[in-house]
Coordinates of C-alpha atoms and ligand atoms in Angstrom, one line a residue:
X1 CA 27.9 14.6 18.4
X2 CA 25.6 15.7 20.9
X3 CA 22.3 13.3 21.5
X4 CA 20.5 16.1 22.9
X5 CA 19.0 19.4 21.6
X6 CA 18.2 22.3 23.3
X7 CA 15.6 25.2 23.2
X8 CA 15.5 28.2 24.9
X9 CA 12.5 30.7 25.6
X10 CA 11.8 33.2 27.7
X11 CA 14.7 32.6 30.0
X12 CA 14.3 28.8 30.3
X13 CA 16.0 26.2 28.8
X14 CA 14.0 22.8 27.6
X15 CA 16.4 19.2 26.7
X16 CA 15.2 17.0 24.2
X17 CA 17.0 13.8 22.7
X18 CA 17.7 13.8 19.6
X19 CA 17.4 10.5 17.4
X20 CA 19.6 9.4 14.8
X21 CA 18.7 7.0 11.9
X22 CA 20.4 4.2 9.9
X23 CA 21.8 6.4 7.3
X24 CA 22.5 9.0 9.5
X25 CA 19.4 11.3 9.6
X26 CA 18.7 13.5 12.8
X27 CA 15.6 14.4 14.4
X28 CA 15.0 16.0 17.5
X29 CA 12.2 14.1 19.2
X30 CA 9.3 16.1 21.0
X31 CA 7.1 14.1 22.1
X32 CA 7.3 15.7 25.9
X33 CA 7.3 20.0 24.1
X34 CA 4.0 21.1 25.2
X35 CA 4.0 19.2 28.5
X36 CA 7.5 20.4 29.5
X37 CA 6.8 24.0 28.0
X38 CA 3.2 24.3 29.1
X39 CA 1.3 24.3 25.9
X40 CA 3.8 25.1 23.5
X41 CA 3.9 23.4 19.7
X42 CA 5.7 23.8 16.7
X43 CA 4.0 24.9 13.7
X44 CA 5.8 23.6 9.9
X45 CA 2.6 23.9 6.8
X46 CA 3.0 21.2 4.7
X47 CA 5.3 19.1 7.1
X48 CA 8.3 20.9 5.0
X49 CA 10.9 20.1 8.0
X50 CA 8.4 17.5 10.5
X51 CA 9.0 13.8 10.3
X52 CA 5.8 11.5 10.9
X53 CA 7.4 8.6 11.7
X54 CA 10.2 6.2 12.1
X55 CA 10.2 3.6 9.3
X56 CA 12.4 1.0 7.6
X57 CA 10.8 0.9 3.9
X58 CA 12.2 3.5 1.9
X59 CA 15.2 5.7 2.3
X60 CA 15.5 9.4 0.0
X61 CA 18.0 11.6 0.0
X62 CA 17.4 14.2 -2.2
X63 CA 20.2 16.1 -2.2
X64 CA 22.2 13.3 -3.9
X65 CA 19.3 11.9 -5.4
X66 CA 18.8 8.5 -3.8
X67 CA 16.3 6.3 -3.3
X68 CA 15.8 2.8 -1.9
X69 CA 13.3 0.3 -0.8
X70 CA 14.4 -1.8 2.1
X71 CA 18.1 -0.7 1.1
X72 CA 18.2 -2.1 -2.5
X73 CA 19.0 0.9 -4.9
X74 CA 16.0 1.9 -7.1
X75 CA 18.5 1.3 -10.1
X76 CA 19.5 -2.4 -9.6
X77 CA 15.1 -3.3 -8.9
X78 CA 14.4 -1.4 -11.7
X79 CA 17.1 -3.3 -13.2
X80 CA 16.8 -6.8 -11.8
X81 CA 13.9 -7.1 -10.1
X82 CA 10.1 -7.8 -10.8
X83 CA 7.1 -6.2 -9.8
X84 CA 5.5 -8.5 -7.6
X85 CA 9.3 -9.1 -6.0
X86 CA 9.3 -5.4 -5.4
X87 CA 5.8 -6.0 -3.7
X88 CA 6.9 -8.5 -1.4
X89 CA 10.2 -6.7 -0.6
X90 CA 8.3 -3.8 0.4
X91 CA 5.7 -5.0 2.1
X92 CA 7.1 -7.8 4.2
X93 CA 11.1 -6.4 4.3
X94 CA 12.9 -9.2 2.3
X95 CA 13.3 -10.4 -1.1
X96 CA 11.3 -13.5 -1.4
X97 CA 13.2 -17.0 -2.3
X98 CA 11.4 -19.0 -5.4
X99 CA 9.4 -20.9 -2.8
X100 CA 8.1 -17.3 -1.4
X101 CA 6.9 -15.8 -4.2
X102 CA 5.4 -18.4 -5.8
X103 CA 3.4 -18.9 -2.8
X104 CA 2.9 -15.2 -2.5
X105 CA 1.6 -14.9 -6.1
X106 CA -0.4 -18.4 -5.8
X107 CA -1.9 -16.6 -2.5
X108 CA -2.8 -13.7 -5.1
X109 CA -4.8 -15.6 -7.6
X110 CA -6.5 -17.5 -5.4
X111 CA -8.3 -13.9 -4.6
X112 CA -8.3 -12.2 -8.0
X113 CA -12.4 -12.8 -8.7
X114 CA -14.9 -10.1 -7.6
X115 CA -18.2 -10.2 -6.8
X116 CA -20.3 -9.6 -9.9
X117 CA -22.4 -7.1 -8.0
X118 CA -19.2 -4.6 -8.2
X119 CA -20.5 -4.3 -11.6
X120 CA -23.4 -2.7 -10.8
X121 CA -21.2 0.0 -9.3
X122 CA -18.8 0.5 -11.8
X123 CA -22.1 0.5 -14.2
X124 CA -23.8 3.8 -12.3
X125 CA -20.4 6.0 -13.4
X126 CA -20.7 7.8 -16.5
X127 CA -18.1 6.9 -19.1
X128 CA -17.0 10.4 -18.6
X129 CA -16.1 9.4 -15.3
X130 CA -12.6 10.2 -14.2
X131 CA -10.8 7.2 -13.8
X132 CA -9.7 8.1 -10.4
X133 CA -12.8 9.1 -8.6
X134 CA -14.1 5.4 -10.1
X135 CA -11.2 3.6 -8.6
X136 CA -11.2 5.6 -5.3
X137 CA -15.1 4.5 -5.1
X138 CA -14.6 0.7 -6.1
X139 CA -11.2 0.4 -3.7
X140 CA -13.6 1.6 -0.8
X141 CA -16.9 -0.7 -2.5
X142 CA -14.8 -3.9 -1.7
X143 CA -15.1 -3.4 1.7
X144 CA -18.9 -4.1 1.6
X145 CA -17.7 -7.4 -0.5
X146 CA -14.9 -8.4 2.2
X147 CA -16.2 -7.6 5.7
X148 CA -13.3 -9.7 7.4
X149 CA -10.5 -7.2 5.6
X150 CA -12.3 -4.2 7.3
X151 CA -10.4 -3.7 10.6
X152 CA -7.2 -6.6 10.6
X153 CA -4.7 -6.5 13.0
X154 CA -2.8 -10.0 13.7
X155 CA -0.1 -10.2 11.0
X156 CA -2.5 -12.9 9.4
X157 CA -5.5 -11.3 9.0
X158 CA -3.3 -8.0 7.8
X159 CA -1.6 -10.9 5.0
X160 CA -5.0 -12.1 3.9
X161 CA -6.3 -8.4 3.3
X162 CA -3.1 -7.8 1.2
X163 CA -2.9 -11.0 -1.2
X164 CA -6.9 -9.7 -1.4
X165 CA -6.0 -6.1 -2.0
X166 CA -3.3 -7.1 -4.8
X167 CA -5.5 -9.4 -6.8
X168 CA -8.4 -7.2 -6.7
X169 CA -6.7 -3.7 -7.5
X170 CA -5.7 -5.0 -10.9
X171 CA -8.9 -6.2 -11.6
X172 CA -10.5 -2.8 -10.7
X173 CA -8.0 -1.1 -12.5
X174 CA -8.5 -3.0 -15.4
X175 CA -12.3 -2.9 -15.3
X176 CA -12.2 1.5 -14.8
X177 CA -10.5 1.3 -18.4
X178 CA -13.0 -0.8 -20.4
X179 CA -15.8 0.6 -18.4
X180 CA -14.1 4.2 -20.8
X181 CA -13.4 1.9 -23.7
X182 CA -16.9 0.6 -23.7
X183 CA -15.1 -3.4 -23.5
X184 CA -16.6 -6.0 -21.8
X185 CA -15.2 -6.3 -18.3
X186 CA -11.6 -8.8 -18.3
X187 CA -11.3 -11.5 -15.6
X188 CA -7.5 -11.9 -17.1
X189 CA -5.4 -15.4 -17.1
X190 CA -4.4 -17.3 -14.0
X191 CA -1.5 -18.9 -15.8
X192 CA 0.0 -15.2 -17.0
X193 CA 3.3 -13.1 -14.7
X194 CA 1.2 -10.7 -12.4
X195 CA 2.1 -7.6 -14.8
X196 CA 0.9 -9.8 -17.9
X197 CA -2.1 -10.9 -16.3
X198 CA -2.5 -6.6 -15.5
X199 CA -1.9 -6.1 -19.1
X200 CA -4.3 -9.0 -20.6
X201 CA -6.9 -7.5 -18.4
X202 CA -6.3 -4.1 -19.7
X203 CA -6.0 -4.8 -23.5
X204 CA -7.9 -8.0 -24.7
X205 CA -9.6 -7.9 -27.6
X206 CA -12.9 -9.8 -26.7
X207 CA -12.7 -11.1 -30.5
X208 CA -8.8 -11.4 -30.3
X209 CA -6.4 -13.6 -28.7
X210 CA -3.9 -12.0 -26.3
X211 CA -0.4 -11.7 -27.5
X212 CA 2.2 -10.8 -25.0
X213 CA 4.6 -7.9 -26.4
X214 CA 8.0 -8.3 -24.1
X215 CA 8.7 -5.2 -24.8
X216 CA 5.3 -3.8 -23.5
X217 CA 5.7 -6.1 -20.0
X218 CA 8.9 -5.2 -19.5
X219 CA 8.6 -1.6 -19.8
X220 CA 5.4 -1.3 -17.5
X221 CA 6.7 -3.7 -15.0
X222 CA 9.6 -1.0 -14.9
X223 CA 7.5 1.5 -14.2
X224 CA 5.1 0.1 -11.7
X225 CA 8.4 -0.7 -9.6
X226 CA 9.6 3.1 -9.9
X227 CA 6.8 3.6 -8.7
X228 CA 5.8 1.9 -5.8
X229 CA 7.1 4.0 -3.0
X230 CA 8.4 7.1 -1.9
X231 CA 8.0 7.2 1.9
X232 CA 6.1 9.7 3.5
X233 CA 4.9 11.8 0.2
X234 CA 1.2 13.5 0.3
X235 CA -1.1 9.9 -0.4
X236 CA 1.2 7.9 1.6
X237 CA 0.8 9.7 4.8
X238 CA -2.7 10.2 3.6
X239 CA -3.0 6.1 4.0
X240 CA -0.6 5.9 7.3
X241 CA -3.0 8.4 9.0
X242 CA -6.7 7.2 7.9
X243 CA -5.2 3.5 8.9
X244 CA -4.1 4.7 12.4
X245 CA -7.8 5.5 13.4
X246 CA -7.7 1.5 12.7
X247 CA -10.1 2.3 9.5
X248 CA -9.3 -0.8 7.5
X249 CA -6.3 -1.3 5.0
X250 CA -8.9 -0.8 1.9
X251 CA -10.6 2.0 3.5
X252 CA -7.3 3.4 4.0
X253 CA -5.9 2.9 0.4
X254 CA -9.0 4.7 -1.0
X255 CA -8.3 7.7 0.8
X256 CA -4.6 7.2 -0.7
X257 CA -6.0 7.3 -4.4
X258 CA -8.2 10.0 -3.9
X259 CA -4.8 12.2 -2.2
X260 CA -2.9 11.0 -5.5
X261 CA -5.0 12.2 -8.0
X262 CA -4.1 15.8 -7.0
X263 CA -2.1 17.2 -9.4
X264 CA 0.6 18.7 -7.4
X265 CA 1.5 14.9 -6.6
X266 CA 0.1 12.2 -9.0
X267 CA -1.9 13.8 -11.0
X268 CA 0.9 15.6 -12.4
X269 CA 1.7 12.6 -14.8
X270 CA -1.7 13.3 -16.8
X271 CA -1.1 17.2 -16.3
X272 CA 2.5 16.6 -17.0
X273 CA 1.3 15.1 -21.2
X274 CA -2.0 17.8 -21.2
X275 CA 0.3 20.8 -21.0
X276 CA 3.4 18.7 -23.5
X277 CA 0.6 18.5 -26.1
X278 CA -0.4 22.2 -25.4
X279 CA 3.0 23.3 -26.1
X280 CA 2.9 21.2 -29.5
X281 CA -0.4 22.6 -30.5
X282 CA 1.2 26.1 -29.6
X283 CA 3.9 25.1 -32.6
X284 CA 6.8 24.2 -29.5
X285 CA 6.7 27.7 -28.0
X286 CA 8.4 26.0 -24.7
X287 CA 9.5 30.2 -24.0
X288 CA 5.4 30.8 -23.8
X289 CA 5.4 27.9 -21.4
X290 CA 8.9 28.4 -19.4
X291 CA 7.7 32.3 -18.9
X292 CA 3.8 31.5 -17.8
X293 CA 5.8 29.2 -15.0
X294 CA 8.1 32.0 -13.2
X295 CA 5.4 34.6 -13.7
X296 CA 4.0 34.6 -9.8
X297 CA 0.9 36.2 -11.4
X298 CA 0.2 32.7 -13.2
X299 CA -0.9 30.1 -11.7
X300 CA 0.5 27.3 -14.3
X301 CA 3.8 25.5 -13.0
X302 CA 5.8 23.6 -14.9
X303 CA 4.3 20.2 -14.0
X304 CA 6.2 17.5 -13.8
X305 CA 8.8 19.8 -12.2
X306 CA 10.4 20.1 -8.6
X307 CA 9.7 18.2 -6.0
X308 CA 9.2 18.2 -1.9
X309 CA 12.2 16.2 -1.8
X310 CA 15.1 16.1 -4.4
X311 CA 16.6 19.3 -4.8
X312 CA 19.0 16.8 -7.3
X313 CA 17.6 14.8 -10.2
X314 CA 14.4 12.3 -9.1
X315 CA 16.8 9.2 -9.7
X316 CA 13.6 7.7 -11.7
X317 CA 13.3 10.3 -13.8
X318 CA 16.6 9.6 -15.4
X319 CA 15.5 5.9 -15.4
X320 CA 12.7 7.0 -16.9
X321 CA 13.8 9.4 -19.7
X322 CA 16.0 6.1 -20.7
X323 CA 13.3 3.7 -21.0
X324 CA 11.1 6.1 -22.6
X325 CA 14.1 6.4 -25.7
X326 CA 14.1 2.3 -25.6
X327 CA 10.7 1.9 -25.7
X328 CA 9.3 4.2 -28.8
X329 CA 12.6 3.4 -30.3
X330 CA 11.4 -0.6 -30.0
X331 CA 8.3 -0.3 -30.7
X332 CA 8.9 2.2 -33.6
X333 CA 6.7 5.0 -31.9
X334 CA 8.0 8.6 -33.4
X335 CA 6.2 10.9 -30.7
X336 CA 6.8 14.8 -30.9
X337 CA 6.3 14.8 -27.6
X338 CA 9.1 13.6 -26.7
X339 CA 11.4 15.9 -28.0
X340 CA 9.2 18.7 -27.0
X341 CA 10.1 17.6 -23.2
X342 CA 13.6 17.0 -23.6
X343 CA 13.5 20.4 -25.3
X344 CA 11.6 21.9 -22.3
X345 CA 14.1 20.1 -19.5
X346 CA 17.1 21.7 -21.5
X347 CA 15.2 24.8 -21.3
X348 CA 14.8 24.6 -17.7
X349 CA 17.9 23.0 -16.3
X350 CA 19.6 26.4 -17.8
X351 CA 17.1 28.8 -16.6
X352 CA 17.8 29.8 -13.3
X353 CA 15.0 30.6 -12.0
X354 CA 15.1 26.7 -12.1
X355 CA 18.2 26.4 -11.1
X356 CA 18.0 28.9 -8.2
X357 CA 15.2 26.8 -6.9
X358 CA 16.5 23.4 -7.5
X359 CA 13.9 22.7 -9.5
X360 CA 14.4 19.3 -11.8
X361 CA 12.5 17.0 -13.8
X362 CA 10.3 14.5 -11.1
X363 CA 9.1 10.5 -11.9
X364 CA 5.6 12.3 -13.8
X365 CA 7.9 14.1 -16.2
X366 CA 8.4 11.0 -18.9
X367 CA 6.3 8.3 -17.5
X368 CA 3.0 9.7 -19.5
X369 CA 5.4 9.8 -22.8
X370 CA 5.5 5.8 -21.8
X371 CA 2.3 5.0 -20.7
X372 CA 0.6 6.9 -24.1
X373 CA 3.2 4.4 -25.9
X374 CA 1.7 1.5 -24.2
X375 CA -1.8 3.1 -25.2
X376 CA -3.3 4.2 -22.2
X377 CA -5.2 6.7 -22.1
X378 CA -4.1 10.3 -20.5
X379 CA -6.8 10.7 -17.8
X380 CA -5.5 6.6 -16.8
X381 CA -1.9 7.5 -16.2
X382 CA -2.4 8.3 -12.4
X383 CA -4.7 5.0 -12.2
X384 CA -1.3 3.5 -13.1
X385 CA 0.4 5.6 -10.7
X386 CA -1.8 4.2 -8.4
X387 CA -1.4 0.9 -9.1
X388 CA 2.7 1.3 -8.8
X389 CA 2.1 2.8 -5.3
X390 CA -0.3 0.4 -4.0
X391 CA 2.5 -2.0 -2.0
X392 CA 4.2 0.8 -0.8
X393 CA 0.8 2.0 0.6
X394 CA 0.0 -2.0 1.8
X395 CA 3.9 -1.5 3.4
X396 CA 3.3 1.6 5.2
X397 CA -0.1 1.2 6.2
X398 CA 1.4 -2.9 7.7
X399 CA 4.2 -0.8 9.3
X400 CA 2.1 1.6 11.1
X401 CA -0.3 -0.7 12.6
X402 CA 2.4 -3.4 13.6
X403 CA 4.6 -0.7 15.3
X404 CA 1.0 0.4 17.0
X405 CA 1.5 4.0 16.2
X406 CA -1.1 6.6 17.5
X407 CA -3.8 8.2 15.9
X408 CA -2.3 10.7 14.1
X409 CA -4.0 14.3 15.1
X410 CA -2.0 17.5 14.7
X411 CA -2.4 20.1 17.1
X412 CA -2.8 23.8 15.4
X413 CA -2.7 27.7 16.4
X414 CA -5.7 28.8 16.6
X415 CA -5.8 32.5 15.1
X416 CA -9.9 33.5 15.1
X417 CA -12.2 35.6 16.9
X418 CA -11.9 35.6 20.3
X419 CA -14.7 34.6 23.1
X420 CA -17.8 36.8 22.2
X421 CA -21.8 36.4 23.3
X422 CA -24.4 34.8 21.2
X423 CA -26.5 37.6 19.2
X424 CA -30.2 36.9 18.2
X425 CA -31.0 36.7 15.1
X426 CA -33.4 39.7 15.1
X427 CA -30.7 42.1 16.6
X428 CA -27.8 41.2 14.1
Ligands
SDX1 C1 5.0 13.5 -6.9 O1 6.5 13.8 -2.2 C2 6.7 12.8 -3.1 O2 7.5 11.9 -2.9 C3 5.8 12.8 -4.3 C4 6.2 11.8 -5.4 C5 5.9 10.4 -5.0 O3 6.6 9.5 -5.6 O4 5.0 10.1 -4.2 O5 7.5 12.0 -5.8 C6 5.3 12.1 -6.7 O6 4.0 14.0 -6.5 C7 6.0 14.3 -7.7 C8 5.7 15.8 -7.9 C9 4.6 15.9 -9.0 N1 4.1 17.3 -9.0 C10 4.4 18.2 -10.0 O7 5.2 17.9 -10.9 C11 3.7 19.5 -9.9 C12 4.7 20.7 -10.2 N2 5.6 20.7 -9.0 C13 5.2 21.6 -8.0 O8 3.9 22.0 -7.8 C14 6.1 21.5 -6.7 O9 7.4 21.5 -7.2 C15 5.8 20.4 -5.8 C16 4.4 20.4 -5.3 C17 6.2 19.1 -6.3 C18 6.7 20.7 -4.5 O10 6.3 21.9 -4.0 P1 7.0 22.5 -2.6 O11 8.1 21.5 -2.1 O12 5.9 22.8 -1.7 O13 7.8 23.7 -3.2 P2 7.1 25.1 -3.3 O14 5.8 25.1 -3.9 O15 7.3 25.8 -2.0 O16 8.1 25.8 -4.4 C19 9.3 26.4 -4.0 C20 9.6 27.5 -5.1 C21 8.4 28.4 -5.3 O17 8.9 29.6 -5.8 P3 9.2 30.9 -4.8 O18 8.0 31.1 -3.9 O19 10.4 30.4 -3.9 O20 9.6 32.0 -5.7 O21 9.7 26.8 -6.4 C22 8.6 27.2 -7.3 C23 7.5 27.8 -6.4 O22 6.7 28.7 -7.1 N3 8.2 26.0 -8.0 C24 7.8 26.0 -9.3 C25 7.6 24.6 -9.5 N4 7.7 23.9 -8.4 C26 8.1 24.8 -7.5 N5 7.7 27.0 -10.2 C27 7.4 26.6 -11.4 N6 7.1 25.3 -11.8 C28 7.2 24.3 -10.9 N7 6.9 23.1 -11.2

């Protein structure tokens, strides 16, 4: 197999080398195309076929429906693993011994208090508040708290902004969910797993005690490990390119939350329940639904649906779907919902307009029917999405500034008026 690729324009014929990956991906590399061609680019909305980056965090193939974090299949983490030893693994390349993540997660709670003043912030938001724009604001407010974490780059600086980043984001999420509730603000346990701690922090009762349901761990600890990260998707590049104008690693992740709360990428997991609940208030008419999606004239997709990537089943959908069964079954939750969205995949996987376009069920299909088990409210699921995603955004964003990558800054095609004189104001 050839390592080089060739172009040809007007008569002339330009070489490039083209770079092969660990599992066998190609990419011809053009960093010398508009020196070599005088001024020429390439030109691919959405970055549909244009790689950012080398990296050695995750690995998809969506064609057969793989994914992989540091080459461990998502099925055996999901499986085996925990959260936190998903976090490490991510972020620093390895699966930690005992000694490592104990350290690690000791490292953790030594940074898990925030300054009290944060509460004046989280205080101006209404309730009504979308739990997103809160977080995005609070992630970035921490910056005024830890002024060394702004702008690290030796490997210990970068480790002390992370253990900071992963004790705090808990706490924040935590605190954006009573702040809705109208509960006074968690500080969580010291001596609970990191998920538990999450969960405590979440759910006590102020008169209550806190009573861990396994069940309830073990199923959000699954989920926060499906999802924290898919390569180069919409928020992570989001974080890789704010961080390569050496904006800080906080700075960087709140730019990440805001580009996940879209709802063509994260935000699909609260549109995803808003339109499962529409179709049970419409009496189940999935048809309405399946129709309003292929009509061009609509705007409404089937959210939760396709994906940028897998043209195959999203691997943790299927993981999902499963727990989602186990779950209500164990914790004796009959939800409607759920059958209304197995009815509306059946639908789709033998509709082909679906099928034409490879369009299958994505990780935001099922995780809401989960998270609304675990009682979290709808407009928090893509805070927990969030919260999954943050060490892949730590990983990426630690990648990209110890590999010293660029700024990133595209170029573009410029297609407006052309060079005209200035016209005062009285003669237009
Ligand atoms: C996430 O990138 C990642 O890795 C993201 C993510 C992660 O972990 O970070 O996996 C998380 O964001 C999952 C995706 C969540 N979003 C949704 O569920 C929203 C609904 N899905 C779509 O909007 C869409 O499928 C995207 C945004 C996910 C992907 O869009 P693409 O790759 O740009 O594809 P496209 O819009 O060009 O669609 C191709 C065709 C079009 O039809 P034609 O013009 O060819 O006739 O498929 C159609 C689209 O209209 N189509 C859909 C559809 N998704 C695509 N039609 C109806 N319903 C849908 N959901």
């Amino acid at each position: 197999m050839s390592d080089k690729a060739t172009l040809e324009y007007n008569g002339k014929k330009y070489e490039f080398p083209v770079i092969e990956g660990t599992e066998n991906e190609l990419a011809i590399d053009i960093k010398t195309l508009r020196s070599v061609t005088n001024g020429m680019i390439t030109i691919d909305p959405g970055y549909k076929n244009t790689g950012s980056c080398e990296s050695a965090i995750t690995f998809l193939d969506g064609e057969k429906g793989i994914l992989r974090y540091r080459g461990y299949s998502i099925e055996e983490l999901a499986e085996k693993a925990d959260f936190l030893e998903v976090a490490y693994l991510l972020i620093f390349g390895e699966l930690p011994n005992k000694e490592q993540l104990a350290k690690f997660h000791d490292d953790i709670k030594e940074e898990s208090h925030i300054d009290e003043e944060m509460k004046k912030i989280l205080d101006a938001f209404p309730k009504s508040a979308h739990p997103m724009g809160v977080l995005t604001s609070l992630t970035s407010a921490l910056i005024a708290f830890n002024p060394i974490s702004v702008n690290v780059s030796s490997e210990e600086a970068m480790y002390h902004a992370i253990v900071r980043i992963l004790a705090k984001f808990p706490v924040l999420v935590a605190w954006t969910l009573r702040k809705k509730k109208g509960l006074p603000l968690d500080y969580g346990d010291d001596s609970l797993g990191y998920v538990e701690n999450f969960h405590k922090m979440m759910f006590k009762r102020p008169n209550k005690e806190y009573t861990k349901n396994e069940i309830v761990i073990e199923a959000l600890d699954k989920l926060l490990i499906l999802h924290a990260d898919h390569e180069q998707n919409c928020s992570t590049s989001t974080v890789r390119i704010v961080g390569s104008s050496h904006a800080g690693l906080f700075a960087s992740l709140s730019a990440g939350i805001a580009a996940l709360w879209g709802p063509l990428h994260g935000g699909a997991n609260q549109a995803v329940l808003e339109m499962l609940e529409a179709i049970e208030a419409d009496g189940g008419d999935t048809k309405k639904y399946m129709a309003k999606a292929k009509d061009k004239e609509d705007p409404f997709r089937l959210m939760g649906f396709g994906h940028r990537v897998y043209k195959n089943f999203d691997p943790r959908a299927r993981i999902i779907k499963k727990a989602a069964d186990g779950v209500l079954g164990d914790l004796g939750i009959e939800d409607p919902i759920l059958e209304i969205a197995k009815g509306l995949e059946k639908e789709a996987l033998e509709d082909k307009y679906f099928v034409d376009r490879k369009l299958y069920p994505n990780v935001d299909f099922y995780s809401g029917i989960i998270y609304r088990a675990l009682g979290i409210p709808t407009d928090m699921f893509t805070v927990m999405f969030a919260m999954g995603r943050l060490p892949g955004w730590i990983a990426q964003w630690r990648e990209m500034r110890l590999r010293k990558e660029p700024i990133g800054r595209p170029r573009q095609v410029y297609i407006g008026e052309n060079e005209r004189p200035f016209v005062s104001v009285d003669l237009r």
